Coordinates of C-alpha atoms in Angstrom, one line a residue:
Chain A
M13 CA -1.0 36.5 -10.9
N14 CA -4.3 35.5 -9.2
E15 CA -3.6 31.9 -10.2
K16 CA -0.2 32.1 -8.4
K17 CA -1.7 33.5 -5.3
R18 CA -4.3 30.8 -5.2
T19 CA -1.7 28.1 -5.6
I20 CA 0.4 29.6 -2.7
K21 CA -2.8 29.7 -0.5
T22 CA -3.8 26.2 -1.4
G23 CA -0.2 25.0 -0.8
F24 CA -0.1 26.5 2.7
A25 CA -3.6 25.2 3.6
E26 CA -2.9 21.7 2.5
A27 CA 0.6 21.6 4.1
L28 CA -0.6 23.0 7.5
P29 CA -1.9 19.8 9.1
L30 CA 1.2 17.9 8.0
A31 CA 3.5 20.7 9.1
I32 CA 2.0 20.4 12.6
A33 CA 2.6 16.7 12.5
I34 CA 6.2 17.2 11.2
A35 CA 6.8 19.7 14.0
A36 CA 5.8 17.1 16.5
Y37 CA 8.3 14.7 15.0
G38 CA 10.9 17.4 14.9
L39 CA 10.4 18.1 18.6
S40 CA 10.9 14.4 19.4
Y41 CA 13.9 14.3 17.1
G42 CA 15.5 17.3 18.9
V43 CA 14.9 15.7 22.3
L44 CA 16.3 12.3 21.2
A45 CA 19.3 13.9 19.5
T46 CA 20.4 15.5 22.7
Q47 CA 19.9 12.2 24.5
A48 CA 22.1 10.6 21.8
K49 CA 24.8 13.1 22.8
L50 CA 24.7 15.1 19.6
S51 CA 25.5 18.7 20.3
L52 CA 22.8 21.3 19.7
L53 CA 24.7 22.5 16.6
A54 CA 25.0 19.0 15.2
A55 CA 21.3 18.2 15.9
V56 CA 20.2 21.3 14.0
V57 CA 22.7 21.0 11.2
M58 CA 21.5 17.5 10.6
S59 CA 18.0 18.8 10.2
L60 CA 19.2 21.5 7.8
L61 CA 21.2 19.2 5.6
V62 CA 19.4 15.8 5.8
F63 CA 15.8 17.0 6.2
S64 CA 14.4 13.5 6.7
G65 CA 12.4 12.5 9.7
S66 CA 12.8 8.8 9.2
V67 CA 16.5 8.9 8.6
Q68 CA 17.2 11.2 11.5
L69 CA 15.0 9.5 14.0
V70 CA 16.5 6.1 13.1
T71 CA 20.0 7.6 13.3
V72 CA 19.6 9.0 16.8
A73 CA 17.9 5.8 18.0
M74 CA 20.8 3.7 16.6
L75 CA 23.4 6.1 18.1
T76 CA 21.7 5.8 21.5
A77 CA 21.8 2.0 21.1
G78 CA 25.5 2.2 20.3
A79 CA 25.4 1.1 16.6
S80 CA 28.3 1.6 14.3
L81 CA 28.6 4.2 11.6
T82 CA 28.4 1.5 8.9
S83 CA 25.2 -0.1 10.2
I84 CA 23.6 3.3 10.6
L85 CA 24.5 4.3 7.0
F86 CA 23.3 1.0 5.6
T87 CA 20.0 1.3 7.3
C88 CA 19.5 4.8 6.1
V89 CA 20.4 3.9 2.5
L90 CA 17.6 1.3 2.8
L91 CA 15.2 3.8 4.2
N92 CA 16.1 6.2 1.3
L93 CA 15.3 3.7 -1.4
R94 CA 11.7 4.8 -1.5
N95 CA 12.9 8.3 -2.5
L96 CA 13.8 6.8 -5.9
L97 CA 10.1 5.9 -6.4
Y98 CA 8.9 9.3 -5.1
G99 CA 11.3 11.2 -7.4
A100 CA 10.3 9.1 -10.3
A101 CA 6.6 9.7 -9.6
L102 CA 7.1 13.4 -9.1
A103 CA 9.5 14.0 -12.0
E104 CA 6.9 14.9 -14.6
G105 CA 5.1 17.3 -12.3
L106 CA 8.4 19.1 -11.6
T107 CA 9.7 19.2 -15.2
P108 CA 8.7 22.9 -15.7
A109 CA 11.0 23.9 -12.9
K110 CA 13.9 23.1 -15.3
K111 CA 17.3 23.8 -13.6
W112 CA 15.6 24.3 -10.2
R113 CA 14.8 20.6 -10.1
W114 CA 18.1 20.0 -8.3
L115 CA 16.9 22.2 -5.5
F116 CA 13.3 20.9 -5.5
S117 CA 14.5 17.3 -5.3
F118 CA 16.0 18.2 -1.8
G119 CA 12.3 18.6 -0.7
V120 CA 11.2 15.1 -1.7
S121 CA 9.9 13.3 1.4
D122 CA 6.9 11.1 2.4
E123 CA 4.7 14.1 3.0
S124 CA 5.7 16.4 0.1
F125 CA 5.4 13.4 -2.2
V126 CA 1.9 12.6 -1.1
L127 CA 0.7 16.3 -1.5
G128 CA 2.7 16.9 -4.7
S129 CA 1.6 13.7 -6.5
S130 CA -2.1 14.3 -5.6
R131 CA -1.8 17.9 -6.9
F132 CA 0.0 16.9 -10.1
Q133 CA -2.6 14.2 -10.8
K134 CA -5.5 16.6 -10.5
Y135 CA -4.0 19.8 -12.0
G136 CA -0.9 18.7 -14.0
P137 CA 2.7 19.9 -13.3
D138 CA 3.0 22.6 -10.6
P139 CA 6.5 23.2 -9.2
L140 CA 5.3 26.4 -7.3
Y141 CA 2.9 24.3 -5.3
F142 CA 5.6 21.8 -4.5
A143 CA 8.0 24.6 -3.5
I144 CA 5.5 26.1 -1.1
V145 CA 4.7 22.7 0.5
A146 CA 8.3 21.5 0.8
G147 CA 9.4 25.0 2.0
T148 CA 6.7 24.9 4.7
F149 CA 7.8 21.4 5.8
Y150 CA 11.5 22.4 5.8
L151 CA 10.9 25.4 8.1
A152 CA 8.6 23.3 10.4
W153 CA 11.2 20.6 10.6
V154 CA 14.3 22.8 11.3
F155 CA 12.6 25.0 13.9
S156 CA 11.0 22.2 15.7
S157 CA 14.3 20.3 15.8
L158 CA 15.9 23.3 17.4
I159 CA 13.2 23.8 20.0
G160 CA 13.2 20.0 20.8
A161 CA 16.9 20.1 21.3
L162 CA 16.6 23.2 23.5
I163 CA 13.6 22.2 25.7
G164 CA 14.1 18.5 26.2
N165 CA 11.2 16.1 26.7
Q166 CA 8.4 18.3 28.0
I167 CA 5.8 17.8 25.3
D168 CA 3.9 14.6 24.8
P169 CA 2.8 14.5 21.1
Q170 CA 0.3 11.7 21.8
K171 CA -1.6 13.8 24.4
W172 CA -2.3 16.5 21.9
G173 CA -3.2 14.0 19.1
L174 CA -0.3 15.2 16.9
D175 CA 0.6 11.6 16.0
L176 CA -2.9 11.3 14.4
A177 CA -2.3 14.1 12.0
F178 CA -0.1 12.0 9.6
P179 CA -2.3 9.1 8.8
I180 CA -5.5 11.2 8.9
T181 CA -4.1 13.7 6.5
F182 CA -3.1 10.9 4.2
A183 CA -6.5 9.4 4.4
A184 CA -8.1 12.7 3.5
L185 CA -5.8 12.9 0.4
L186 CA -6.4 9.3 -0.7
I187 CA -10.2 9.3 -0.6
P188 CA -10.8 11.8 -3.5
S189 CA -8.5 9.8 -5.8
L190 CA -10.4 6.5 -5.3
T191 CA -12.8 7.1 -8.2
E192 CA -11.9 4.5 -10.8
K193 CA -11.5 0.8 -10.6
P194 CA -7.7 0.5 -11.3
V195 CA -7.0 3.0 -8.5
I196 CA -9.3 1.3 -6.0
A197 CA -7.7 -2.1 -7.0
T198 CA -4.2 -0.6 -6.4
A199 CA -5.3 0.8 -2.9
L200 CA -6.9 -2.5 -1.9
T201 CA -3.8 -4.5 -3.1
A202 CA -1.5 -2.1 -1.3
T203 CA -3.5 -2.5 1.9
G204 CA -3.3 -6.3 1.6
I205 CA 0.4 -6.4 0.8
A206 CA 1.3 -3.9 3.5
I207 CA -0.6 -5.8 6.2
G208 CA 0.9 -9.1 5.0
L209 CA 4.5 -7.7 5.1
E210 CA 4.0 -6.1 8.5
Y211 CA 2.4 -9.3 9.9
V212 CA 5.4 -11.4 8.7
M213 CA 8.1 -8.8 9.6
P214 CA 6.6 -6.2 12.0
G215 CA 8.0 -2.7 11.7
N216 CA 10.4 -3.5 8.8
E217 CA 11.8 -0.8 6.6
L218 CA 10.9 -2.4 3.2
T219 CA 7.1 -2.5 3.5
I220 CA 6.6 0.9 1.8
M221 CA 9.1 0.2 -0.9
I222 CA 7.8 -3.3 -1.8
T223 CA 4.1 -2.2 -1.6
G224 CA 4.9 0.8 -3.8
V225 CA 6.6 -1.4 -6.4
L226 CA 4.0 -4.2 -6.5
S227 CA 0.6 -2.7 -6.0
P228 CA 0.6 -0.4 -9.1
L229 CA 1.0 -3.6 -11.2
V230 CA -2.5 -4.7 -10.2
G231 CA -3.8 -1.2 -11.1
L232 CA -2.1 -1.5 -14.5
Y233 CA -3.5 -5.0 -15.0
V234 CA -7.1 -3.9 -14.2
K235 CA -6.8 -0.8 -16.4
R236 CA -5.4 -2.8 -19.4
R237 CA -8.1 -5.6 -18.9
S238 CA -10.9 -3.0 -19.0
Q239 CA -9.4 -1.4 -22.1
Y240 CA -9.1 -4.6 -24.1
A241 CA -12.3 -6.3 -22.7
Chain B
M236 CA 29.3 17.9 28.1
S237 CA 32.6 17.0 26.4
R238 CA 33.6 19.0 23.4
G239 CA 35.7 17.7 20.5
G240 CA 37.3 14.3 20.4
P241 CA 36.8 11.3 18.1
N242 CA 33.1 11.0 19.0
M243 CA 32.3 14.6 17.8
L244 CA 34.3 14.0 14.6
N245 CA 32.2 10.8 14.0
H246 CA 29.0 12.7 14.4
W247 CA 30.0 15.3 11.7
L248 CA 31.2 12.5 9.4
L249 CA 27.8 10.7 9.9
I250 CA 25.9 13.9 9.2
G251 CA 28.0 14.4 6.0
F252 CA 27.4 10.9 4.7
L253 CA 23.7 11.0 5.5
S254 CA 23.1 14.3 3.9
V255 CA 24.9 13.2 0.7
S256 CA 23.2 9.8 0.5
T257 CA 19.8 11.1 1.2
Y258 CA 20.1 13.9 -1.3
L259 CA 21.4 11.6 -4.0
S260 CA 18.4 9.2 -3.5
R261 CA 16.1 12.1 -4.0
M262 CA 17.9 13.7 -6.9
I263 CA 18.4 10.4 -8.8
G264 CA 14.7 9.8 -8.8
V265 CA 13.7 13.2 -10.0
E266 CA 16.6 13.8 -12.5
I267 CA 16.9 10.5 -14.2
M268 CA 13.2 10.0 -14.6
A269 CA 12.6 13.6 -15.7
K270 CA 14.9 13.2 -18.7
R271 CA 13.4 9.9 -19.9
R272 CA 10.5 9.8 -22.3
M273 CA 8.2 7.4 -20.6
S274 CA 6.0 4.9 -22.5
S275 CA 2.3 5.0 -21.7
T276 CA 2.6 1.8 -19.7
V277 CA 5.3 3.2 -17.5
R278 CA 3.5 6.5 -17.1
L279 CA 0.3 4.6 -16.1
Y280 CA 2.4 2.6 -13.6
F281 CA 3.7 5.7 -11.9
H282 CA 0.2 7.1 -11.9
Y283 CA -0.7 4.3 -9.5
V284 CA 2.5 4.4 -7.4
P285 CA 1.3 7.2 -5.1
V286 CA -2.0 5.4 -4.2
G287 CA 0.0 2.3 -3.3
I288 CA 2.5 4.1 -1.2
I289 CA -0.1 6.3 0.6
S290 CA -2.1 3.2 1.4
A291 CA 1.1 1.5 2.8
L292 CA 2.0 4.6 4.8
I293 CA -1.5 4.7 6.4
I294 CA -1.4 0.9 7.2
K295 CA 2.0 1.4 8.8
Q296 CA 0.5 4.0 11.2
I297 CA -2.6 1.8 12.0
F298 CA -0.7 -1.4 12.7
I299 CA 2.0 -0.7 15.2
P300 CA 4.6 -3.4 16.1
T301 CA 4.7 -4.0 19.8
D302 CA 7.1 -6.7 21.2
G303 CA 7.4 -8.3 17.7
Q304 CA 3.6 -8.5 17.2
L305 CA 1.2 -6.2 15.4
E306 CA -1.3 -4.1 17.4
I307 CA -4.1 -2.0 15.9
S308 CA -4.1 1.6 17.0
F309 CA -7.8 2.3 17.3
P310 CA -7.5 6.0 17.6
V311 CA -5.6 6.1 14.3
L312 CA -8.0 3.6 12.6
I313 CA -11.2 5.3 13.8
G314 CA -9.7 8.7 13.0
C315 CA -8.8 7.7 9.5
L316 CA -12.2 6.1 8.9
S317 CA -14.0 9.2 10.2
T318 CA -11.9 11.4 7.9
A319 CA -12.6 9.2 5.0
I320 CA -16.3 9.3 5.5
T321 CA -16.3 13.1 6.2
M322 CA -14.2 13.7 3.1
K323 CA -16.7 11.6 1.0
I324 CA -19.6 13.6 2.3
I325 CA -18.4 17.3 2.6
K326 CA -15.4 17.1 0.2
M327 CA -13.5 19.7 2.2
F328 CA -9.9 19.0 3.1
L329 CA -9.1 20.8 6.4
P330 CA -12.5 20.4 8.1
S331 CA -12.3 16.6 7.4
V332 CA -8.8 16.4 8.9
V333 CA -9.8 18.3 12.0
I334 CA -12.9 16.1 12.5
G335 CA -10.8 13.0 12.1
V336 CA -8.2 14.1 14.6
M337 CA -10.9 15.1 17.1
I338 CA -12.7 11.7 16.8
G339 CA -9.3 10.0 17.0
L340 CA -8.5 11.9 20.3
F341 CA -12.0 11.2 21.6
T342 CA -11.4 7.5 20.9
R343 CA -8.1 7.6 22.7
Y344 CA -9.4 9.3 25.9
F345 CA -12.9 7.9 26.2
L346 CA -13.2 4.5 24.4
I347 CA -9.8 3.1 25.1
S348 CA -8.3 3.2 28.6

């Protein structure tokens, strides 16, 4: 019982900085959705059913620019490709959830993946932790979308440093895992590949996916070489 | 604001498609991989995937495309570095994040006009 309480507490504490950052995104989404002529109801229902910052922000941006349904869908399928990798990396940690996995998989996103995978690697499978984290993010996302759609553009996330919460939380999560050579090699390779891809195609949608597929191969190589050396 | 009409219908269609395709991408990853017995190599590979992706996510926030060129966001870069150093020293999650955000904000307002 104590163990459960501790997990719930840790889940909230670790989700908090990201939930604030997600709320900042949610506010901007709500504002942009109304500018894209989505009704208040449609804007909130999209957050309830899709629950994806990148997909929703890209959608409203494309709607505003007058893009067709087909091109929006295609872009979003591309954006969602990384969820396959996230799901695959999280699968083992969610196995004890059994039938509930279908519900838990709804909570897979950049942020829940980062927190979940760090947790699983340190403490083994932990569906409860993932549920707390994903649930916190879901509430933050839905409510902030609603508020954003209601109040319009009155909050500047940059002024409050809310845009900094994302990368900084990720940095805080990454550092403790950089202990052995293969992991460090993976991180360095990923940094190199990501900078290279962004340099060639600034702001493209595939950087995360390609980096996520290629950089672990270097980690694997370094690990195997040290084993057989 | 106009109500109904083909535009409205399109919005609901879009929301329907997006929710189904997004959910499928999430579920396929979790379900298909959960049922497979992974070899030690595949398991090791997926052990390194998070590190690669987190690094890429951080890089994407530091290097921001502006007019087709990459620009470094110094508040983000310096904030991340401060957090990394703080985390190394004090090994406490929330305080490290708060210090990083504060130093990032300080950079934004005092070092970069």
